[in-house]
mmCIF file of C-alpha atoms in Angstrom:
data_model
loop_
_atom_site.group_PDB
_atom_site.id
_atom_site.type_symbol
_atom_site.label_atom_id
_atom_site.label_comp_id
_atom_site.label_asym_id
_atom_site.label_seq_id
_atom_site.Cartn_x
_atom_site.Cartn_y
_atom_site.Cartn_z
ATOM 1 C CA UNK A 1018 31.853 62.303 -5.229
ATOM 2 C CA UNK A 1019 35.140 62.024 -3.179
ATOM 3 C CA UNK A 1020 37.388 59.660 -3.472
ATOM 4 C CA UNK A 1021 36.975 58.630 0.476
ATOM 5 C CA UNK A 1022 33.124 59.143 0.268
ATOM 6 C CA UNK A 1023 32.947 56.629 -2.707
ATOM 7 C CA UNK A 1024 35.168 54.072 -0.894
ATOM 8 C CA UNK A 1025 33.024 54.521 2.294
ATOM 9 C CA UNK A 1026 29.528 53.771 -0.134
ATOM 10 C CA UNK A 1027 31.456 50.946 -1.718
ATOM 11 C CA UNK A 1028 32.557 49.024 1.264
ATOM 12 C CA UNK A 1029 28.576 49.552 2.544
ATOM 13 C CA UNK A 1030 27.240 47.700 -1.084
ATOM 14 C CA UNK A 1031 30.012 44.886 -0.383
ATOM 15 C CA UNK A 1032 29.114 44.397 3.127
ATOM 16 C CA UNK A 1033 25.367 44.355 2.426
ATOM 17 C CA UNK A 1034 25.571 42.095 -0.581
ATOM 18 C CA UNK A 1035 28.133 39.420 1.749
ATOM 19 C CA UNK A 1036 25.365 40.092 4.841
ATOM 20 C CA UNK A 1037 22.244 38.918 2.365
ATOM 21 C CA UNK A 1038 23.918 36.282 0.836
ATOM 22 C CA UNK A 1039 25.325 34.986 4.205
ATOM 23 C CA UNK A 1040 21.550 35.673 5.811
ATOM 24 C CA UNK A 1041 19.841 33.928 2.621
ATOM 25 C CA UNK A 1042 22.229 31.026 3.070
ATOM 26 C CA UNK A 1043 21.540 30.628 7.282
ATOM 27 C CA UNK A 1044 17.549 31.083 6.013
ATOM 28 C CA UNK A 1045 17.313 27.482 4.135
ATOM 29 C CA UNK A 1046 15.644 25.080 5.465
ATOM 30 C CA UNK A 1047 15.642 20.972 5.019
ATOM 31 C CA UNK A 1048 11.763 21.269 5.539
ATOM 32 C CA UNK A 1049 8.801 23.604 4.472
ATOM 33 C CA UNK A 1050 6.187 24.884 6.872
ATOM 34 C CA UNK A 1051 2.794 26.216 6.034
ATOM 35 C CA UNK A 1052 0.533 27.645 8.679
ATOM 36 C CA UNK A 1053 -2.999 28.359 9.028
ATOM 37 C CA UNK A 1054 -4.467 30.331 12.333
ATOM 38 C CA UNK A 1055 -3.255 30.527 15.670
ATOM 39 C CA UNK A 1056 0.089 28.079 16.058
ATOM 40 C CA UNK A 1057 0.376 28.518 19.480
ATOM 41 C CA UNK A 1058 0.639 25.289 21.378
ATOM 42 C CA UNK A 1059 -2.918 24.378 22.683
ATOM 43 C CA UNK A 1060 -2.475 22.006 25.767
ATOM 44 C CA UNK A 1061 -5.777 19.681 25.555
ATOM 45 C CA UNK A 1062 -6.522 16.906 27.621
ATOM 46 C CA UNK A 1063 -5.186 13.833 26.656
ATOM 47 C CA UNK A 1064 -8.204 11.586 24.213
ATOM 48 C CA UNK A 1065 -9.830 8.979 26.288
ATOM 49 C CA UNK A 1066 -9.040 6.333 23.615
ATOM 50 C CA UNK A 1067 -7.144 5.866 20.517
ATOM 51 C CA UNK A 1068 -8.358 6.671 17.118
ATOM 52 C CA UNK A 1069 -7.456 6.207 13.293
ATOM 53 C CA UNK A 1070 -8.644 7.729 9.939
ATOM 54 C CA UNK A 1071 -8.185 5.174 7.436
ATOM 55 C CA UNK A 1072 -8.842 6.643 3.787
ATOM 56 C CA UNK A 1073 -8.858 5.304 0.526
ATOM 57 C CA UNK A 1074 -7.267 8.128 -1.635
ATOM 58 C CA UNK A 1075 -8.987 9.947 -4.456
ATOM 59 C CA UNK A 1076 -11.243 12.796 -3.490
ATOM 60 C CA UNK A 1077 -10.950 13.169 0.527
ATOM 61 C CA UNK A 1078 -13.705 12.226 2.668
ATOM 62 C CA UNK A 1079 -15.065 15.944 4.660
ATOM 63 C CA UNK A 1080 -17.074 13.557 7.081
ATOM 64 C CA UNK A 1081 -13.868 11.783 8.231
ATOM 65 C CA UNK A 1082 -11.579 15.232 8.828
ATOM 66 C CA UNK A 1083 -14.609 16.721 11.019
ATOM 67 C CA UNK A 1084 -14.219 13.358 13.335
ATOM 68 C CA UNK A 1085 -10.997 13.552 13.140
ATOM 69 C CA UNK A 1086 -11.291 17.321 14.319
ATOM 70 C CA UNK A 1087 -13.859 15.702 16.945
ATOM 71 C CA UNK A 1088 -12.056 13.493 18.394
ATOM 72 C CA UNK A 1089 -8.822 15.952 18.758
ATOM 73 C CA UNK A 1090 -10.945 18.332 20.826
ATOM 74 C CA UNK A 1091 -9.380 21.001 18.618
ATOM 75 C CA UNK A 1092 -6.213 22.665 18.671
ATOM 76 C CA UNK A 1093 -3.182 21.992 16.292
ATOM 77 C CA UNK A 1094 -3.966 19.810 13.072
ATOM 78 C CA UNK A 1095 -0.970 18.943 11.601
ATOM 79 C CA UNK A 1096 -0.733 17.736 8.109
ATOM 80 C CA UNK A 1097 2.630 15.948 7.109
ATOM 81 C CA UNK A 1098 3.777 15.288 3.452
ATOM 82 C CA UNK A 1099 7.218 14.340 1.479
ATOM 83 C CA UNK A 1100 6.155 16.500 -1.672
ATOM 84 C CA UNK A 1101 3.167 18.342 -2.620
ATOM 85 C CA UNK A 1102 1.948 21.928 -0.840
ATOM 86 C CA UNK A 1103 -0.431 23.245 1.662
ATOM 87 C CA UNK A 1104 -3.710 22.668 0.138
ATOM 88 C CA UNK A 1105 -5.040 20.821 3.265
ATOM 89 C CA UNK A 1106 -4.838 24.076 5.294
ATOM 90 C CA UNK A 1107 -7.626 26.180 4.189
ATOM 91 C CA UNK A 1108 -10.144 23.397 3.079
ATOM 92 C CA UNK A 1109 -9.421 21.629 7.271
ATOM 93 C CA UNK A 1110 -9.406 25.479 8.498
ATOM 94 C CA UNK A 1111 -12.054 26.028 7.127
ATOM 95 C CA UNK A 1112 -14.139 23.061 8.742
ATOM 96 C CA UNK A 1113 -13.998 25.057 12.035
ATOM 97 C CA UNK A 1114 -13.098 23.397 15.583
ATOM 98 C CA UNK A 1115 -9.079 24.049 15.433
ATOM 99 C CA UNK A 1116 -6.914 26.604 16.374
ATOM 100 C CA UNK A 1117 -4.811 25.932 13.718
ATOM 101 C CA UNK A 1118 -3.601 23.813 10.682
ATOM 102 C CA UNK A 1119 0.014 23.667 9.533
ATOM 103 C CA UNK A 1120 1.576 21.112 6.491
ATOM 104 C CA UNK A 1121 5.352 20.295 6.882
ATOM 105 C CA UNK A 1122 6.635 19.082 3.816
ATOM 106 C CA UNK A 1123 9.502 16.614 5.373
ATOM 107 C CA UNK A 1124 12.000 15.206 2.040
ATOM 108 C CA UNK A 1125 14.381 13.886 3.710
ATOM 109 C CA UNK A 1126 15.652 12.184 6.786
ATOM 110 C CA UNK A 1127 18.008 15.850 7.238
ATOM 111 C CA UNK A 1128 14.199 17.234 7.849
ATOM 112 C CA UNK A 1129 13.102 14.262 9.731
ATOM 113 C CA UNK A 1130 15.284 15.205 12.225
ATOM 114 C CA UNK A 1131 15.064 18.778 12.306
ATOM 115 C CA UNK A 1132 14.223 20.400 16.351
ATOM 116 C CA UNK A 1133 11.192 22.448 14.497
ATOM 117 C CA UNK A 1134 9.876 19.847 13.063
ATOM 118 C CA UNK A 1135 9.941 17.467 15.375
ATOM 119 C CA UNK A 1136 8.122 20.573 17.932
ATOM 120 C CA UNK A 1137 5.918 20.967 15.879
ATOM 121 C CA UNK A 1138 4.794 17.508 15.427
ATOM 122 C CA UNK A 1139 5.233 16.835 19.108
ATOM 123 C CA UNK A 1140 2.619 19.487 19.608
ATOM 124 C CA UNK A 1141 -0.021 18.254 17.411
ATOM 125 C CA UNK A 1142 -3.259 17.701 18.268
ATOM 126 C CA UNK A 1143 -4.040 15.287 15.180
ATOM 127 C CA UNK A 1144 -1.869 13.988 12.539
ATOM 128 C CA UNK A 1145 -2.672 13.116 9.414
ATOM 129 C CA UNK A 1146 -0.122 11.459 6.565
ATOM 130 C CA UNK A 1147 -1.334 13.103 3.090
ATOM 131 C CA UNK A 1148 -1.425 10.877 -0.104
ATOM 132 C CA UNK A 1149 2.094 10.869 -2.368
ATOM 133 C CA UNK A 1150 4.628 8.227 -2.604
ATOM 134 C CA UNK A 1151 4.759 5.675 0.753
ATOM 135 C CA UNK A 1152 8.569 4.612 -0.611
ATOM 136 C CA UNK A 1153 9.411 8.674 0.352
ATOM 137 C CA UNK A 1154 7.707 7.901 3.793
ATOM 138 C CA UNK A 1155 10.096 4.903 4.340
ATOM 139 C CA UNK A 1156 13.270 6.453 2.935
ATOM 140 C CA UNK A 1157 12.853 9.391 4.456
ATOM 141 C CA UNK A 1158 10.956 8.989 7.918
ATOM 142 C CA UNK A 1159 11.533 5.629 9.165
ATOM 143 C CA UNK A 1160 14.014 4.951 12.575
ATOM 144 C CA UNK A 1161 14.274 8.879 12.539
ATOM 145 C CA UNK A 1162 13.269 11.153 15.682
ATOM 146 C CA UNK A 1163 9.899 12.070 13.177
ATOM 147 C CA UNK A 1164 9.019 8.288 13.777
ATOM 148 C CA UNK A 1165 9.844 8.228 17.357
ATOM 149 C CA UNK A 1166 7.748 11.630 17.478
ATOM 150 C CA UNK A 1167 4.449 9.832 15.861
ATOM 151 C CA UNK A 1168 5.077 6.735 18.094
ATOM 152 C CA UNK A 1169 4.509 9.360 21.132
ATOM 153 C CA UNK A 1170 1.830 10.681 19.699
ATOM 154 C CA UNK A 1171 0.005 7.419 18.819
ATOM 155 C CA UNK A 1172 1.227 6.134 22.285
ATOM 156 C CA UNK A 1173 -0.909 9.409 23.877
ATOM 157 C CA UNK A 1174 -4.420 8.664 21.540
ATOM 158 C CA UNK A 1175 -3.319 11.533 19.884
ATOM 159 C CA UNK A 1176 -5.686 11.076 16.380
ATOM 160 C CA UNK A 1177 -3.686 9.886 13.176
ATOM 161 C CA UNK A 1178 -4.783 9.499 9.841
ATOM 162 C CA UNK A 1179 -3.638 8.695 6.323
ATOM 163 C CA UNK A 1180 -4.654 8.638 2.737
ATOM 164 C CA UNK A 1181 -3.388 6.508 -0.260
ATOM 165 C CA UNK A 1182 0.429 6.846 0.624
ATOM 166 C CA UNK A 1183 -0.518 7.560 4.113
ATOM 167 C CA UNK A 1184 -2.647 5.044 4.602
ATOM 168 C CA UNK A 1185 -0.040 2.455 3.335
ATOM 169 C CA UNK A 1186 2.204 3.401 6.315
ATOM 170 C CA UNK A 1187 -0.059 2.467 9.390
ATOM 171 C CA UNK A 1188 -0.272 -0.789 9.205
ATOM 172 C CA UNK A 1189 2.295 -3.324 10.810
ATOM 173 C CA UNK A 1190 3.001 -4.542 7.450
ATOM 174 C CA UNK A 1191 3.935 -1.828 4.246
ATOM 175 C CA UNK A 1192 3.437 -2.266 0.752
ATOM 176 C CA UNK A 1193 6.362 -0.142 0.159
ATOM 177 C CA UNK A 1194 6.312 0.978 -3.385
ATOM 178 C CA UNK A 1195 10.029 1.276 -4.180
ATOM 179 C CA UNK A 1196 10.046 0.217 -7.301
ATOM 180 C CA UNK A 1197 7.347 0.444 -10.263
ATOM 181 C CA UNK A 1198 3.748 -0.097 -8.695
ATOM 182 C CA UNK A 1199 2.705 -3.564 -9.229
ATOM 183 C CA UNK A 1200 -0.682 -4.424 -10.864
ATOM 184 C CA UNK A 1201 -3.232 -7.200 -9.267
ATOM 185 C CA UNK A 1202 -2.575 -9.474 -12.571
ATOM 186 C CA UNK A 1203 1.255 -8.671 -11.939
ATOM 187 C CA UNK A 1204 1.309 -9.694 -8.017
ATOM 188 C CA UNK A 1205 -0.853 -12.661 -8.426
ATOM 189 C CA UNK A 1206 1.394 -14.095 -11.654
ATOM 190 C CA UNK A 1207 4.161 -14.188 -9.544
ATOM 191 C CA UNK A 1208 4.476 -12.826 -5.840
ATOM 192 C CA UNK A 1209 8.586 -12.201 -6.197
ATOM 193 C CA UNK A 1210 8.010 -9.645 -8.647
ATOM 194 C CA UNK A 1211 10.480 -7.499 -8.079
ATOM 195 C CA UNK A 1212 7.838 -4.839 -7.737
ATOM 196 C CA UNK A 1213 6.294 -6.897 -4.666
ATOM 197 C CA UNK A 1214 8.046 -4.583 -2.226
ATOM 198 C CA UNK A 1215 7.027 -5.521 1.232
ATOM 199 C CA UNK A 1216 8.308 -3.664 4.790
ATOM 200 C CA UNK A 1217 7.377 -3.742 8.525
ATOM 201 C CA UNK A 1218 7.412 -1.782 11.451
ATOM 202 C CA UNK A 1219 6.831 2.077 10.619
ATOM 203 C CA UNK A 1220 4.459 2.439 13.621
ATOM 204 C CA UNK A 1221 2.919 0.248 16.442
ATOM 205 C CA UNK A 1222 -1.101 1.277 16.141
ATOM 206 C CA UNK A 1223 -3.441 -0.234 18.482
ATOM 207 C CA UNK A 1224 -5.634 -3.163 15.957
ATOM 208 C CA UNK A 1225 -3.378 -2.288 13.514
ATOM 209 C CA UNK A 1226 -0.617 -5.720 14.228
ATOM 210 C CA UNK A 1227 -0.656 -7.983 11.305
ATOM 211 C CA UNK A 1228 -2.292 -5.819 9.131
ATOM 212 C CA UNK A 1229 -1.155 -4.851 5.481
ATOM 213 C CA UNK A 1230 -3.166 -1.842 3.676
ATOM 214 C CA UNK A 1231 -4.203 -0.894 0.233
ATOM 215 C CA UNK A 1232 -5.837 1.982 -1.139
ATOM 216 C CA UNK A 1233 -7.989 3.177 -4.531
ATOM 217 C CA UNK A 1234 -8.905 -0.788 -4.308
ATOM 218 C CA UNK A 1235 -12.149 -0.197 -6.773
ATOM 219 C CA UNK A 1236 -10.695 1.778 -9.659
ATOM 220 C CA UNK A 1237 -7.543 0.349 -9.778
ATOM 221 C CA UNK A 1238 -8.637 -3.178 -9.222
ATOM 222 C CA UNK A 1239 -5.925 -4.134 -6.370
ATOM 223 C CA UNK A 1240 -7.370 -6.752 -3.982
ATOM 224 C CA UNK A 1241 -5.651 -9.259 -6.350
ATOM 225 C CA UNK A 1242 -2.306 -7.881 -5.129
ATOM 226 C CA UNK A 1243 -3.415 -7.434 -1.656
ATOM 227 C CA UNK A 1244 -4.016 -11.460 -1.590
ATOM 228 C CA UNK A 1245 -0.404 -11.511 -3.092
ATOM 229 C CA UNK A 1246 0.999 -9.358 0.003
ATOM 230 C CA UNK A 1247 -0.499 -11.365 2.357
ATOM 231 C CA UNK A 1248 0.456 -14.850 0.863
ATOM 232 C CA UNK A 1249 3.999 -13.144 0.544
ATOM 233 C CA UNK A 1250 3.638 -12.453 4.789
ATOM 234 C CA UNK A 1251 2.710 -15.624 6.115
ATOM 235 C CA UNK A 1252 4.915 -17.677 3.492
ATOM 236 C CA UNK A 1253 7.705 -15.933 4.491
ATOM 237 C CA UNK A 1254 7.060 -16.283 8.270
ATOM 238 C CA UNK A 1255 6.513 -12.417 9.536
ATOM 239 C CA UNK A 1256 3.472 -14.017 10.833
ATOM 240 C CA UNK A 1257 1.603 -17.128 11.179
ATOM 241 C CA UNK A 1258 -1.800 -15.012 10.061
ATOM 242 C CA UNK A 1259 -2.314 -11.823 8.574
ATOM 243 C CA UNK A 1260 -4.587 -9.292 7.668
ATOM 244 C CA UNK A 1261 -5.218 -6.972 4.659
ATOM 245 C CA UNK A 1262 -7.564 -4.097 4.715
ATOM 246 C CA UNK A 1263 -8.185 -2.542 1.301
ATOM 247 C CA UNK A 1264 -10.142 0.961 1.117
ATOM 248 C CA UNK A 1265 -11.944 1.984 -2.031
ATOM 249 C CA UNK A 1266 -11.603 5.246 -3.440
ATOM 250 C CA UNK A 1267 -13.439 8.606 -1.420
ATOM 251 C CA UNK A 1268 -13.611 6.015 1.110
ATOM 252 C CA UNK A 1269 -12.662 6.122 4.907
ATOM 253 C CA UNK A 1270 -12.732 3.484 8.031
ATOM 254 C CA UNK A 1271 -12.925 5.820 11.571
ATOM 255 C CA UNK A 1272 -12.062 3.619 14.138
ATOM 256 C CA UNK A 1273 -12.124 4.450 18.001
ATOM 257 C CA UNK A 1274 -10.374 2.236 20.375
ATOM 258 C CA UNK A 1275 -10.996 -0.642 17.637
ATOM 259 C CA UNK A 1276 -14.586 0.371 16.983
ATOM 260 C CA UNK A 1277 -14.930 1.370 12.881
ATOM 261 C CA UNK A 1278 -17.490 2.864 10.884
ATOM 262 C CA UNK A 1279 -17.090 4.048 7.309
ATOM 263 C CA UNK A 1280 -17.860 7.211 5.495
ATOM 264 C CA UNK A 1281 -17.561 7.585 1.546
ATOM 265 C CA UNK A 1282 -19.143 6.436 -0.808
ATOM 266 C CA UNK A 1283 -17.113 3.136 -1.179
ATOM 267 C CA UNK A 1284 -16.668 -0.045 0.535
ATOM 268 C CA UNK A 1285 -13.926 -1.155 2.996
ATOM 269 C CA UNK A 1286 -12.179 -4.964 3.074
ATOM 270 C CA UNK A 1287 -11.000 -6.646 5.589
ATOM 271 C CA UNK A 1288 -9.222 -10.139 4.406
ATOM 272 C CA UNK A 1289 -7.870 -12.929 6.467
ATOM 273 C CA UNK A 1290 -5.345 -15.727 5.628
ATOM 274 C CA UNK A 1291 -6.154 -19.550 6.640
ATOM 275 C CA UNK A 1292 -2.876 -21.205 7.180
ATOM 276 C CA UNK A 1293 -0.426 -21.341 4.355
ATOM 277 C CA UNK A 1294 -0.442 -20.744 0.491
ATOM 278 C CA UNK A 1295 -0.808 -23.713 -1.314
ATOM 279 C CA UNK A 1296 1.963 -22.640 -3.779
ATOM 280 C CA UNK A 1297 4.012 -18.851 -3.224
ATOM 281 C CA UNK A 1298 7.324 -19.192 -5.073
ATOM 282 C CA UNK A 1299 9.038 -16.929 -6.762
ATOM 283 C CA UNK A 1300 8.052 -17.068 -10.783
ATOM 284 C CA UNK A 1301 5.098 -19.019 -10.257
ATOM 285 C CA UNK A 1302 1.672 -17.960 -10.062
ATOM 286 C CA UNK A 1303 0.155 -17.794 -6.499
ATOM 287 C CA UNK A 1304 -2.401 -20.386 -5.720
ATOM 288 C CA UNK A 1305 -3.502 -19.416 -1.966
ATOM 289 C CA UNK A 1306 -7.600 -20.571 -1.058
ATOM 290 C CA UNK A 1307 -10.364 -19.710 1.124
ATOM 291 C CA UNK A 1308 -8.547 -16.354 2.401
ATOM 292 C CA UNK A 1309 -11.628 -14.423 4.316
ATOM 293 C CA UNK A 1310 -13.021 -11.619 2.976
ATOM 294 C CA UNK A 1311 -15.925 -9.615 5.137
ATOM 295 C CA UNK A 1312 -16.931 -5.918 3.202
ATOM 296 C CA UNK A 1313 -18.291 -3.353 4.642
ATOM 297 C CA UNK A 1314 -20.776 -1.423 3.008
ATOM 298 C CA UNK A 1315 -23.207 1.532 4.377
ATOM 299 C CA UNK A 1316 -24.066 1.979 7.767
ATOM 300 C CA UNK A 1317 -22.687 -0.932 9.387
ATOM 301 C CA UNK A 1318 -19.481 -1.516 11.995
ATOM 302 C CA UNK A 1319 -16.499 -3.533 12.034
ATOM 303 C CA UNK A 1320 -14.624 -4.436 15.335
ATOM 304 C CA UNK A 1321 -10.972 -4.654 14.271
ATOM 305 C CA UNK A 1322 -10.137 -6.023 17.783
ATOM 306 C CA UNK A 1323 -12.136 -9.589 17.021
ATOM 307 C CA UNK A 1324 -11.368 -8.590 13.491
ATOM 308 C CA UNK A 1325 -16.016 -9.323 12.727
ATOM 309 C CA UNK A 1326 -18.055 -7.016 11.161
ATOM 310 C CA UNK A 1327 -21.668 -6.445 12.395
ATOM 311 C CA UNK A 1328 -24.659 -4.798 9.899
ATOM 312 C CA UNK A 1329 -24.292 -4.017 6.580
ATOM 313 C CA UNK A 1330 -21.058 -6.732 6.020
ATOM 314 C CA UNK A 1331 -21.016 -9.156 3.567
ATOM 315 C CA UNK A 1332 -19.375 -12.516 4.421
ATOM 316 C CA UNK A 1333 -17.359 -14.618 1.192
ATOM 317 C CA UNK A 1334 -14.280 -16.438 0.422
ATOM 318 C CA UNK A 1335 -11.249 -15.187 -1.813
ATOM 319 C CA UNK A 1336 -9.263 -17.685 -3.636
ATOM 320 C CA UNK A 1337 -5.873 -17.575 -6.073
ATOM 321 C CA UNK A 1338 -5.525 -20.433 -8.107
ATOM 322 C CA UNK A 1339 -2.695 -20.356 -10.324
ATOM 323 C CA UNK A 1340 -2.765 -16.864 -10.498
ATOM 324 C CA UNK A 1341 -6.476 -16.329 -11.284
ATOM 325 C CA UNK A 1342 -8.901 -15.175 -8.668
ATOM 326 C CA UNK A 1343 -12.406 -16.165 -7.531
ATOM 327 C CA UNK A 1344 -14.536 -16.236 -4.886
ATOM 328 C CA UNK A 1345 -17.990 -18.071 -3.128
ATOM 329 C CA UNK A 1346 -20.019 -15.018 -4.081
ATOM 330 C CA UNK A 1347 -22.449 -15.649 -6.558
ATOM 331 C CA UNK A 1348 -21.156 -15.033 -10.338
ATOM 332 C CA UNK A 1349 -17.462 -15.306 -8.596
ATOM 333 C CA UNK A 1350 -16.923 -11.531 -8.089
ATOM 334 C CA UNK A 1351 -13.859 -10.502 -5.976
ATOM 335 C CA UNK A 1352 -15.472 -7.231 -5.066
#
């Protein structure tokens, strides 16, 4: 080979190896995007009325997605996630009714702010927060244009849902999670334990103002802690009442313009605070009596705009004192 030739060749490697590495670098992405189907924008009519999956974590509820998939009169399901991977496309694809389903893995507020993502999401036809860690969700996603994007959506009935994580984000009030996850026996001990975490604000859901949230409340035995939150609430003056609904595990509340039923094989809780703790200090064990507890349990409803249950609800009282719990039910069971 010629001297010139071989010069000619080498300039050609250099140029493609600079090109790829330049074209690899341009190529990355704060976000990750999975599709499944068609991801052309459908244009739907707007939903007559508001609605909400409300799931309990563990195994997910197939009964819920198809409502949700109902009530979105189909197009563009979008899943959205801090970590994890696209295993919600094929198993909602394959549930029929939408054009497509996409995941966007969003880890940081870079991606929370990213024009594609924020199309995307702006285009959805149903939204739905998977399960993971909520304290991601509220580093990462809260007061950026992602949050302002789910506000328009929620502020257009657009259907959103969550699970574990994902459920702890839509109500007005957060367990946040940013430290270790604190235990029932933990919360109720003392509710200033520095793993009693509490935020505000994410999104503005219709029946969802004053409400905390807690998921896998069976197996991992929670609705002590979820009495903690909302002594924690009203002693500290974000509201003069509040509310805690706690899902059990496989478990989902649908509501419809305040209207729920539940699906799963699990019960759903909705609590209610009387007036103030008796005693909610920091290092002391909560003492907080008579908060409301209604459960709902098979085929009955709940009205989360009058905050009553109708059917299948059982009606007791829930009481802390000195850090043990108790209620009216017979044999004193909490559950």
């Amino acid at each position: 080979m010629n001297t010139s030739l071989f010069s000619r060749l080498s300039r050609i490697v250099l140029f493609t190896l600079a090109f790829g590495a330049s074209h690899t670098a341009l190529a990355g992405k704060p976000y990750q995007h999975f599709l499944t189907g068609d991801g052309s924008n459908a244009v739907l009519p707007k939903p007559a009325f508001p609605s909400l999956v409300l799931m309990g974590g563990g195994p997910d509820v197939d009964a819920a997605f198809k409502w949700m998939i109902q009530k979105s009169g189909g197009g563009n399901f979008v899943v959205i996630r801090a970590t994890g991977t696209d295993a919600y496309n094929p198993y909602i694809y394959d549930m029929g009714g939408v054009r497509s389903v996409e995941t966007l893995i969003i880890p940081s507020r870079t991606a929370a702010s990213d024009p594609f993502v924020l199309e995307r999401v702006r285009n959805a036809e149903a939204v739905f927060i998977a399960g993971g860690d909520q304290s991601d969700y509220m580093r990462y996603w809260k007061d950026t244009p992602l949050d302002t994007a789910l506000q328009e959506l929620a502020n257009r009935n657009i259907p959103i849902g969550g699970t574990s994580a994902g459920l702890a984000v839509l109500g007005q009030f957060i367990y946040t999670g940013e430290n270790q996850s604190v235990t029932s026996p933990e919360a109720l001990a003392n509710p200033y334990n520095k793993n009693v975490t509490l935020g505000r604000d994410f999104l503005t859901l219709p029946t969802m103002g004053r409400v905390i949230t807690d998921s896998h409340l069976d197996t991992r035995d929670r609705i002590g802690r979820l009495v903690a939150f909302l002594g924690r609430i009203v002693q500290d003056g974000w509201s003069g009442t509040a509310r805690g609904l706690g899902v059990d595990v496989e478990t989902a509340l649908l509501v419809e313009n305040g209207q729920a039923q539940r699906v799963g094989l699990g019960s759903v809780y909705f609590l209610q605070t009387v007036g103030l703790p008796q005693v909610c200090a920091p290092k002391t064990p909560l003492t907080y009596r008579n908060v409301g507890v209604q459960r709902l349990s098979g085929s009955g409803s709940f009205d989360l705009n009058n905050w009553a249950g109708y059917g299948s609800t059982t009606n007791y009282a829930i009481s802390a004192v000195q850090g043990v719990l108790s209620s009216t039910q017979p044999g004193g069971s909490v559950y």
